[in-house]
PDB file of C-alpha atoms in Angstrom:
ATOM      1  CA  MET T   1     -46.081  52.992  16.911  1.00 44.00           C
ATOM      2  CA  ILE T   2     -48.748  53.646  14.288  1.00 52.00           C
ATOM      3  CA  THR T   3     -51.167  55.043  16.871  1.00 46.00           C
ATOM      4  CA  LYS T   4     -48.525  57.324  18.381  1.00 46.00           C
ATOM      5  CA  GLU T   5     -47.431  58.781  15.040  1.00 48.00           C
ATOM      6  CA  ILE T   6     -50.989  59.409  13.899  1.00 47.00           C
ATOM      7  CA  ASN T   7     -52.144  61.059  17.105  1.00 49.00           C
ATOM      8  CA  THR T   8     -49.153  63.382  17.431  1.00 44.00           C
ATOM      9  CA  GLY T   9     -48.973  64.489  13.807  1.00 45.00           C
ATOM     10  CA  GLU T  10     -49.683  68.152  12.991  1.00 52.00           C
ATOM     11  CA  ALA T  11     -52.396  68.841  10.416  1.00 47.00           C
ATOM     12  CA  SER T  12     -49.916  70.305   7.938  1.00 49.00           C
ATOM     13  CA  GLU T  13     -47.844  67.134   8.115  1.00 71.00           C
ATOM     14  CA  ASN T  14     -50.658  64.635   7.692  1.00 79.00           C
ATOM     15  CA  GLY T  15     -49.640  63.614   4.193  1.00 79.00           C
ATOM     16  CA  ARG T  16     -46.013  63.063   5.177  1.00 84.00           C
ATOM     17  CA  LYS T  17     -46.926  61.169   8.349  1.00 86.00           C
ATOM     18  CA  VAL T  18     -49.361  58.944   6.496  1.00 92.00           C
ATOM     19  CA  GLY T  19     -46.778  58.270   3.798  1.00 91.00           C
ATOM     20  CA  GLN T  20     -44.178  57.242   6.379  1.00 92.00           C
ATOM     21  CA  ILE T  21     -46.595  54.899   8.126  1.00 93.00           C
ATOM     22  CA  LEU T  22     -47.690  53.309   4.879  1.00 95.00           C
ATOM     23  CA  ASP T  23     -44.092  52.765   3.770  1.00 95.00           C
ATOM     24  CA  LEU T  24     -43.553  50.706   6.929  1.00 95.00           C
ATOM     25  CA  LEU T  25     -46.719  48.711   6.319  1.00 95.00           C
ATOM     26  CA  TYR T  26     -45.798  48.067   2.674  1.00 95.00           C
ATOM     27  CA  LYS T  27     -42.438  46.655   3.749  1.00 94.00           C
ATOM     28  CA  LYS T  28     -44.132  44.444   6.308  1.00 94.00           C
ATOM     29  CA  TYR T  29     -46.938  43.022   4.189  1.00 95.00           C
ATOM     30  CA  GLU T  30     -46.056  43.193   0.510  1.00 94.00           C
ATOM     31  CA  TYR T  31     -44.581  39.968  -0.733  1.00 87.00           C
ATOM     32  CA  ARG T  32     -45.597  37.500  -3.401  1.00 73.00           C
ATOM     33  CA  GLY T  33     -49.022  35.937  -2.943  1.00 74.00           C
ATOM     34  CA  LEU T  34     -50.202  37.913   0.097  1.00 85.00           C
ATOM     35  CA  ILE T  35     -53.324  40.078  -0.012  1.00 94.00           C
ATOM     36  CA  ALA T  36     -51.365  43.051   1.298  1.00 96.00           C
ATOM     37  CA  TYR T  37     -54.153  45.616   0.891  1.00 97.00           C
ATOM     38  CA  GLU T  38     -56.346  43.794   3.407  1.00 97.00           C
ATOM     39  CA  LYS T  39     -53.502  43.679   5.945  1.00 95.00           C
ATOM     40  CA  VAL T  40     -52.604  47.345   5.488  1.00 96.00           C
ATOM     41  CA  PHE T  41     -56.272  48.315   5.655  1.00 97.00           C
ATOM     42  CA  ASP T  42     -56.771  46.409   8.916  1.00 95.00           C
ATOM     43  CA  ALA T  43     -53.704  48.035  10.482  1.00 95.00           C
ATOM     44  CA  VAL T  44     -54.920  51.517   9.563  1.00 94.00           C
ATOM     45  CA  ARG T  45     -58.547  50.929  10.557  1.00 90.00           C
ATOM     46  CA  HIS T  46     -57.694  49.501  13.957  1.00 85.00           C
ATOM     47  CA  HIS T  47     -55.281  52.283  14.911  1.00 81.00           C
ATOM     48  CA  CYS T  48     -56.823  55.424  13.455  1.00 85.00           C
ATOM     49  CA  ASP T  49     -60.046  57.053  14.650  1.00 81.00           C
ATOM     50  CA  ASN T  50     -59.377  60.399  12.951  1.00 84.00           C
ATOM     51  CA  LEU T  51     -61.622  60.663   9.888  1.00 84.00           C
ATOM     52  CA  THR T  52     -59.487  63.359   8.274  1.00 84.00           C
ATOM     53  CA  LEU T  53     -56.433  61.141   8.460  1.00 88.00           C
ATOM     54  CA  MET T  54     -58.466  58.119   7.400  1.00 91.00           C
ATOM     55  CA  PHE T  55     -59.390  59.989   4.221  1.00 90.00           C
ATOM     56  CA  GLU T  56     -55.689  60.692   3.601  1.00 90.00           C
ATOM     57  CA  PHE T  57     -54.864  57.022   4.064  1.00 94.00           C
ATOM     58  CA  ARG T  58     -57.603  56.030   1.622  1.00 94.00           C
ATOM     59  CA  GLU T  59     -56.412  58.551  -0.981  1.00 90.00           C
ATOM     60  CA  GLN T  60     -52.952  57.020  -0.991  1.00 91.00           C
ATOM     61  CA  LEU T  61     -54.094  53.402  -0.825  1.00 95.00           C
ATOM     62  CA  VAL T  62     -56.504  53.784  -3.739  1.00 93.00           C
ATOM     63  CA  ASN T  63     -53.571  54.784  -5.941  1.00 92.00           C
ATOM     64  CA  ARG T  64     -51.389  52.065  -4.464  1.00 94.00           C
ATOM     65  CA  TYR T  65     -53.867  49.196  -4.758  1.00 95.00           C
ATOM     66  CA  SER T  66     -57.473  49.696  -5.897  1.00 95.00           C
ATOM     67  CA  TRP T  67     -60.797  51.239  -4.931  1.00 96.00           C
ATOM     68  CA  ALA T  68     -62.042  47.983  -3.393  1.00 98.00           C
ATOM     69  CA  VAL T  69     -60.211  45.955  -0.741  1.00 98.00           C
ATOM     70  CA  PRO T  70     -59.976  42.264  -1.718  1.00 98.00           C
ATOM     71  CA  ASN T  71     -60.125  39.365   0.693  1.00 98.00           C
ATOM     72  CA  GLN T  72     -59.777  35.612   0.314  1.00 97.00           C
ATOM     73  CA  ASP T  73     -63.528  34.951   0.231  1.00 98.00           C
ATOM     74  CA  ALA T  74     -63.950  37.292  -2.722  1.00 98.00           C
ATOM     75  CA  LEU T  75     -61.003  35.813  -4.626  1.00 98.00           C
ATOM     76  CA  ASP T  76     -62.253  32.273  -4.005  1.00 98.00           C
ATOM     77  CA  SER T  77     -65.731  33.150  -5.256  1.00 98.00           C
ATOM     78  CA  ILE T  78     -64.421  34.729  -8.468  1.00 98.00           C
ATOM     79  CA  ALA T  79     -61.994  31.898  -9.217  1.00 98.00           C
ATOM     80  CA  THR T  80     -64.518  29.136  -8.520  1.00 97.00           C
ATOM     81  CA  ARG T  81     -67.077  30.648 -10.885  1.00 97.00           C
ATOM     82  CA  SER T  82     -64.618  31.423 -13.702  1.00 97.00           C
ATOM     83  CA  PRO T  83     -63.643  27.992 -15.056  1.00 95.00           C
ATOM     84  CA  HIS T  84     -62.503  29.375 -18.415  1.00 95.00           C
ATOM     85  CA  GLY T  85     -60.878  32.590 -17.239  1.00 96.00           C
ATOM     86  CA  LEU T  86     -61.874  36.176 -16.627  1.00 96.00           C
ATOM     87  CA  ILE T  87     -62.112  39.528 -18.373  1.00 97.00           C
ATOM     88  CA  GLU T  88     -61.910  42.738 -16.352  1.00 98.00           C
ATOM     89  CA  ILE T  89     -62.821  46.109 -17.833  1.00 97.00           C
ATOM     90  CA  GLY T  90     -61.677  49.174 -15.895  1.00 96.00           C
ATOM     91  CA  ALA T  91     -58.873  47.235 -14.211  1.00 96.00           C
ATOM     92  CA  GLY T  92     -56.816  50.276 -13.147  1.00 94.00           C
ATOM     93  CA  GLY T  93     -53.455  49.077 -11.839  1.00 94.00           C
ATOM     94  CA  GLY T  94     -54.589  45.461 -12.034  1.00 96.00           C
ATOM     95  CA  TYR T  95     -54.356  44.663  -8.319  1.00 97.00           C
ATOM     96  CA  TRP T  96     -57.371  42.320  -8.253  1.00 98.00           C
ATOM     97  CA  GLY T  97     -56.158  40.713 -11.470  1.00 97.00           C
ATOM     98  CA  TYR T  98     -52.666  40.336 -10.017  1.00 97.00           C
ATOM     99  CA  LEU T  99     -54.009  38.421  -7.019  1.00 97.00           C
ATOM    100  CA  LEU T 100     -56.264  36.283  -9.205  1.00 97.00           C
ATOM    101  CA  ARG T 101     -53.314  35.464 -11.462  1.00 96.00           C
ATOM    102  CA  GLN T 102     -50.646  34.912  -8.816  1.00 94.00           C
ATOM    103  CA  GLN T 103     -52.631  33.456  -5.947  1.00 93.00           C
ATOM    104  CA  MET T 104     -55.611  31.790  -7.633  1.00 95.00           C
ATOM    105  CA  HIS T 105     -53.805  30.840 -10.879  1.00 96.00           C
ATOM    106  CA  LEU T 106     -56.687  32.225 -12.928  1.00 97.00           C
ATOM    107  CA  ARG T 107     -56.216  33.305 -16.530  1.00 96.00           C
ATOM    108  CA  CYS T 108     -57.179  36.982 -16.658  1.00 96.00           C
ATOM    109  CA  HIS T 109     -57.471  39.480 -19.495  1.00 96.00           C
ATOM    110  CA  LEU T 110     -57.269  42.965 -17.971  1.00 97.00           C
ATOM    111  CA  TYR T 111     -58.171  46.216 -19.717  1.00 96.00           C
ATOM    112  CA  ASP T 112     -58.419  49.858 -18.813  1.00 95.00           C
ATOM    113  CA  LYS T 113     -59.068  52.911 -20.951  1.00 91.00           C
ATOM    114  CA  ARG T 114     -56.116  54.745 -19.380  1.00 86.00           C
ATOM    115  CA  PRO T 115     -53.749  52.326 -17.633  1.00 83.00           C
ATOM    116  CA  GLU T 116     -51.306  53.881 -15.170  1.00 75.00           C
ATOM    117  CA  GLN T 117     -53.365  57.065 -14.765  1.00 72.00           C
ATOM    118  CA  SER T 118     -54.881  57.952 -11.398  1.00 62.00           C
ATOM    119  CA  TYR T 119     -58.565  58.694 -10.982  1.00 61.00           C
ATOM    120  CA  ARG T 120     -57.740  62.401 -10.682  1.00 58.00           C
ATOM    121  CA  ASN T 121     -55.426  62.321 -13.690  1.00 54.00           C
ATOM    122  CA  ARG T 122     -52.671  63.925 -11.647  1.00 51.00           C
ATOM    123  CA  GLU T 123     -50.228  61.134 -11.065  1.00 66.00           C
ATOM    124  CA  SER T 124     -49.520  57.564 -12.027  1.00 74.00           C
ATOM    125  CA  ILE T 125     -50.775  54.603 -10.054  1.00 88.00           C
ATOM    126  CA  THR T 126     -48.951  51.435  -9.045  1.00 92.00           C
ATOM    127  CA  MET T 127     -49.141  48.801 -11.776  1.00 94.00           C
ATOM    128  CA  TRP T 128     -49.241  45.279 -10.319  1.00 95.00           C
ATOM    129  CA  THR T 129     -49.538  43.277 -13.510  1.00 95.00           C
ATOM    130  CA  GLN T 130     -50.035  43.796 -17.226  1.00 95.00           C
ATOM    131  CA  VAL T 131     -53.139  45.829 -18.028  1.00 96.00           C
ATOM    132  CA  LEU T 132     -53.793  46.481 -21.701  1.00 95.00           C
ATOM    133  CA  ARG T 133     -55.384  49.600 -23.104  1.00 95.00           C
ATOM    134  CA  GLY T 134     -59.018  49.020 -23.990  1.00 94.00           C
ATOM    135  CA  SER T 135     -62.606  49.173 -22.849  1.00 94.00           C
ATOM    136  CA  VAL T 136     -65.997  47.810 -23.917  1.00 94.00           C
ATOM    137  CA  ASP T 137     -64.722  47.033 -27.408  1.00 91.00           C
ATOM    138  CA  LYS T 138     -62.479  44.276 -26.028  1.00 92.00           C
ATOM    139  CA  LEU T 139     -65.428  42.163 -24.886  1.00 92.00           C
ATOM    140  CA  GLU T 140     -65.960  40.874 -28.417  1.00 84.00           C
ATOM    141  CA  LYS T 141     -62.439  39.434 -28.493  1.00 81.00           C
ATOM    142  CA  TRP T 142     -62.627  37.339 -25.324  1.00 74.00           C
ATOM    143  CA  GLY T 143     -66.332  36.989 -24.596  1.00 65.00           C
ATOM    144  CA  SER T 144     -67.481  33.389 -24.975  1.00 77.00           C
ATOM    145  CA  GLY T 145     -66.938  31.157 -21.947  1.00 91.00           C
ATOM    146  CA  LYS T 146     -65.238  33.716 -19.736  1.00 95.00           C
ATOM    147  CA  SER T 147     -66.587  35.610 -16.749  1.00 97.00           C
ATOM    148  CA  LEU T 148     -66.704  39.400 -16.522  1.00 97.00           C
ATOM    149  CA  LEU T 149     -65.437  41.521 -13.616  1.00 98.00           C
ATOM    150  CA  LEU T 150     -66.417  45.154 -13.084  1.00 98.00           C
ATOM    151  CA  CYS T 151     -64.739  46.649 -10.018  1.00 98.00           C
ATOM    152  CA  TRP T 152     -65.895  50.083  -8.850  1.00 97.00           C
ATOM    153  CA  PRO T 153     -67.081  51.409 -12.237  1.00 96.00           C
ATOM    154  CA  CYS T 154     -67.228  55.215 -12.422  1.00 91.00           C
ATOM    155  CA  TYR T 155     -70.588  56.533 -11.257  1.00 87.00           C
ATOM    156  CA  GLU T 156     -70.648  59.359 -13.800  1.00 82.00           C
ATOM    157  CA  LYS T 157     -69.666  57.236 -16.811  1.00 91.00           C
ATOM    158  CA  SER T 158     -71.716  54.806 -18.898  1.00 95.00           C
ATOM    159  CA  TRP T 159     -69.072  52.208 -19.770  1.00 96.00           C
ATOM    160  CA  ALA T 160     -70.190  49.704 -17.116  1.00 97.00           C
ATOM    161  CA  TYR T 161     -73.741  49.870 -18.474  1.00 97.00           C
ATOM    162  CA  GLU T 162     -72.397  49.336 -21.990  1.00 97.00           C
ATOM    163  CA  CYS T 163     -70.418  46.312 -20.770  1.00 96.00           C
ATOM    164  CA  LEU T 164     -73.463  44.819 -19.080  1.00 97.00           C
ATOM    165  CA  LEU T 165     -75.626  45.464 -22.137  1.00 96.00           C
ATOM    166  CA  LYS T 166     -73.121  43.813 -24.470  1.00 94.00           C
ATOM    167  CA  TRP T 167     -72.707  40.909 -22.047  1.00 94.00           C
ATOM    168  CA  GLN T 168     -76.358  39.958 -22.546  1.00 94.00           C
ATOM    169  CA  ASP T 169     -75.409  38.456 -25.929  1.00 91.00           C
ATOM    170  CA  VAL T 170     -72.344  36.568 -24.728  1.00 90.00           C
ATOM    171  CA  VAL T 171     -72.123  32.952 -23.567  1.00 90.00           C
ATOM    172  CA  SER T 172     -70.637  33.541 -20.118  1.00 94.00           C
ATOM    173  CA  PRO T 173     -71.042  31.678 -16.813  1.00 95.00           C
ATOM    174  CA  SER T 174     -70.765  34.613 -14.432  1.00 96.00           C
ATOM    175  CA  LEU T 175     -70.715  38.352 -13.905  1.00 97.00           C
ATOM    176  CA  PHE T 176     -68.961  39.933 -10.925  1.00 98.00           C
ATOM    177  CA  TYR T 177     -69.700  43.464  -9.761  1.00 98.00           C
ATOM    178  CA  ILE T 178     -67.746  45.094  -6.944  1.00 98.00           C
ATOM    179  CA  GLY T 179     -69.250  48.293  -5.620  1.00 98.00           C
ATOM    180  CA  GLY T 180     -72.306  49.711  -3.915  1.00 95.00           C
ATOM    181  CA  GLY T 181     -75.994  49.849  -4.707  1.00 91.00           C
ATOM    182  CA  GLY T 182     -77.845  52.269  -6.927  1.00 87.00           C
ATOM    183  CA  GLY T 183     -77.556  55.926  -5.959  1.00 83.00           C
ATOM    184  CA  GLY T 184     -74.123  55.334  -4.434  1.00 86.00           C
ATOM    185  CA  CYS T 185     -70.652  56.125  -5.735  1.00 91.00           C
ATOM    186  CA  THR T 186     -70.250  53.307  -8.265  1.00 96.00           C
ATOM    187  CA  GLY T 187     -71.971  52.746 -11.595  1.00 95.00           C
ATOM    188  CA  CYS T 188     -74.453  54.980 -13.397  1.00 95.00           C
ATOM    189  CA  ASP T 189     -78.243  54.784 -12.996  1.00 95.00           C
ATOM    190  CA  LYS T 190     -78.700  52.808 -16.226  1.00 96.00           C
ATOM    191  CA  PHE T 191     -76.180  50.232 -15.040  1.00 97.00           C
ATOM    192  CA  HIS T 192     -78.001  49.614 -11.765  1.00 97.00           C
ATOM    193  CA  GLU T 193     -81.393  49.577 -13.463  1.00 97.00           C
ATOM    194  CA  LEU T 194     -80.310  46.867 -15.902  1.00 97.00           C
ATOM    195  CA  LEU T 195     -78.435  44.950 -13.203  1.00 97.00           C
ATOM    196  CA  SER T 196     -81.607  44.579 -11.117  1.00 96.00           C
ATOM    197  CA  SER T 197     -84.009  44.271 -14.050  1.00 96.00           C
ATOM    198  CA  SER T 198     -85.705  41.077 -15.211  1.00 95.00           C
ATOM    199  CA  ASP T 199     -84.124  41.843 -18.593  1.00 95.00           C
ATOM    200  CA  ASN T 200     -80.710  41.026 -17.148  1.00 97.00           C
ATOM    201  CA  LYS T 201     -80.026  37.361 -17.921  1.00 96.00           C
ATOM    202  CA  TYR T 202     -77.538  37.203 -15.031  1.00 97.00           C
ATOM    203  CA  LYS T 203     -79.239  36.601 -11.681  1.00 97.00           C
ATOM    204  CA  LEU T 204     -77.805  37.496  -8.294  1.00 98.00           C
ATOM    205  CA  VAL T 205     -76.697  34.339  -6.463  1.00 98.00           C
ATOM    206  CA  ASP T 206     -74.316  35.615  -3.797  1.00 98.00           C
ATOM    207  CA  GLU T 207     -73.089  38.721  -1.983  1.00 98.00           C
ATOM    208  CA  VAL T 208     -69.599  38.431  -0.556  1.00 98.00           C
ATOM    209  CA  SER T 209     -68.503  40.861   2.154  1.00 98.00           C
ATOM    210  CA  ILE T 210     -65.196  42.661   1.666  1.00 98.00           C
ATOM    211  CA  PRO T 211     -63.394  45.161   3.934  1.00 97.00           C
ATOM    212  CA  SER T 212     -64.980  48.611   3.494  1.00 96.00           C
ATOM    213  CA  TRP T 213     -63.803  52.098   4.322  1.00 94.00           C
ATOM    214  CA  HIS T 214     -65.794  54.309   6.688  1.00 89.00           C
ATOM    215  CA  GLY T 215     -69.000  55.428   4.998  1.00 90.00           C
ATOM    216  CA  ILE T 216     -68.484  53.079   2.022  1.00 93.00           C
ATOM    217  CA  TYR T 217     -70.894  50.187   1.534  1.00 94.00           C
ATOM    218  CA  ASP T 218     -69.367  47.990  -1.127  1.00 97.00           C
ATOM    219  CA  ALA T 219     -69.330  44.238  -1.622  1.00 98.00           C
ATOM    220  CA  LEU T 220     -68.731  41.602  -4.290  1.00 98.00           C
ATOM    221  CA  TYR T 221     -72.004  40.777  -6.037  1.00 98.00           C
ATOM    222  CA  VAL T 222     -72.019  37.481  -7.896  1.00 98.00           C
ATOM    223  CA  TYR T 223     -74.380  36.930 -10.828  1.00 98.00           C
ATOM    224  CA  GLU T 224     -74.767  33.706 -12.764  1.00 97.00           C
ATOM    225  CA  ASN T 225     -76.154  33.106 -16.228  1.00 92.00           C
ATOM    226  CA  GLU T 226     -79.476  31.334 -15.951  1.00 78.00           C
TER     227      GLU T 226
END
């Protein structure tokens, strides 16, 4: 059914067709505790070979869920290495935090500078759990003992670099970065330079594969405090 609707849709109706298909997938996969984004992503990827439509699917799913697609391996890695809880800066709609709270029973403190606002500032996004307003300044409140999660930090903004810089002075077991490498579409140059520098007290110990959109090379990078 998905394949038929996608292949027969007129260009002018792409948005409507995609919306209808996604509504069916949401009803099928969204219920408490399931990583619905991964299921919806797999359904779309396996039945759509049209890159224009794939871009339309991604546009809608980013607002529905998050920039990065979580899977069980990634959630397990974060939960295992966060014995005293987690702080996420730039949490967006809190989808990763929602799964970590509901499925992994992890205590999470989620912050975003503009909760409920889409990346294009045109419409609201789906809020999955409580995300408080805040940014780098909130690290001082919850720092000691907790891990830090940065998921798809903006490539043209410096806040991820500021978080990483401030985190050098915090007693924390782990740092989690979800995104691509330097020169890609996540994190500024200073962020990637410090992340890979010998000055960074957190050392890369694992790279966990997650589902990635066409042309996107993101993963969960796990750093531990040495």
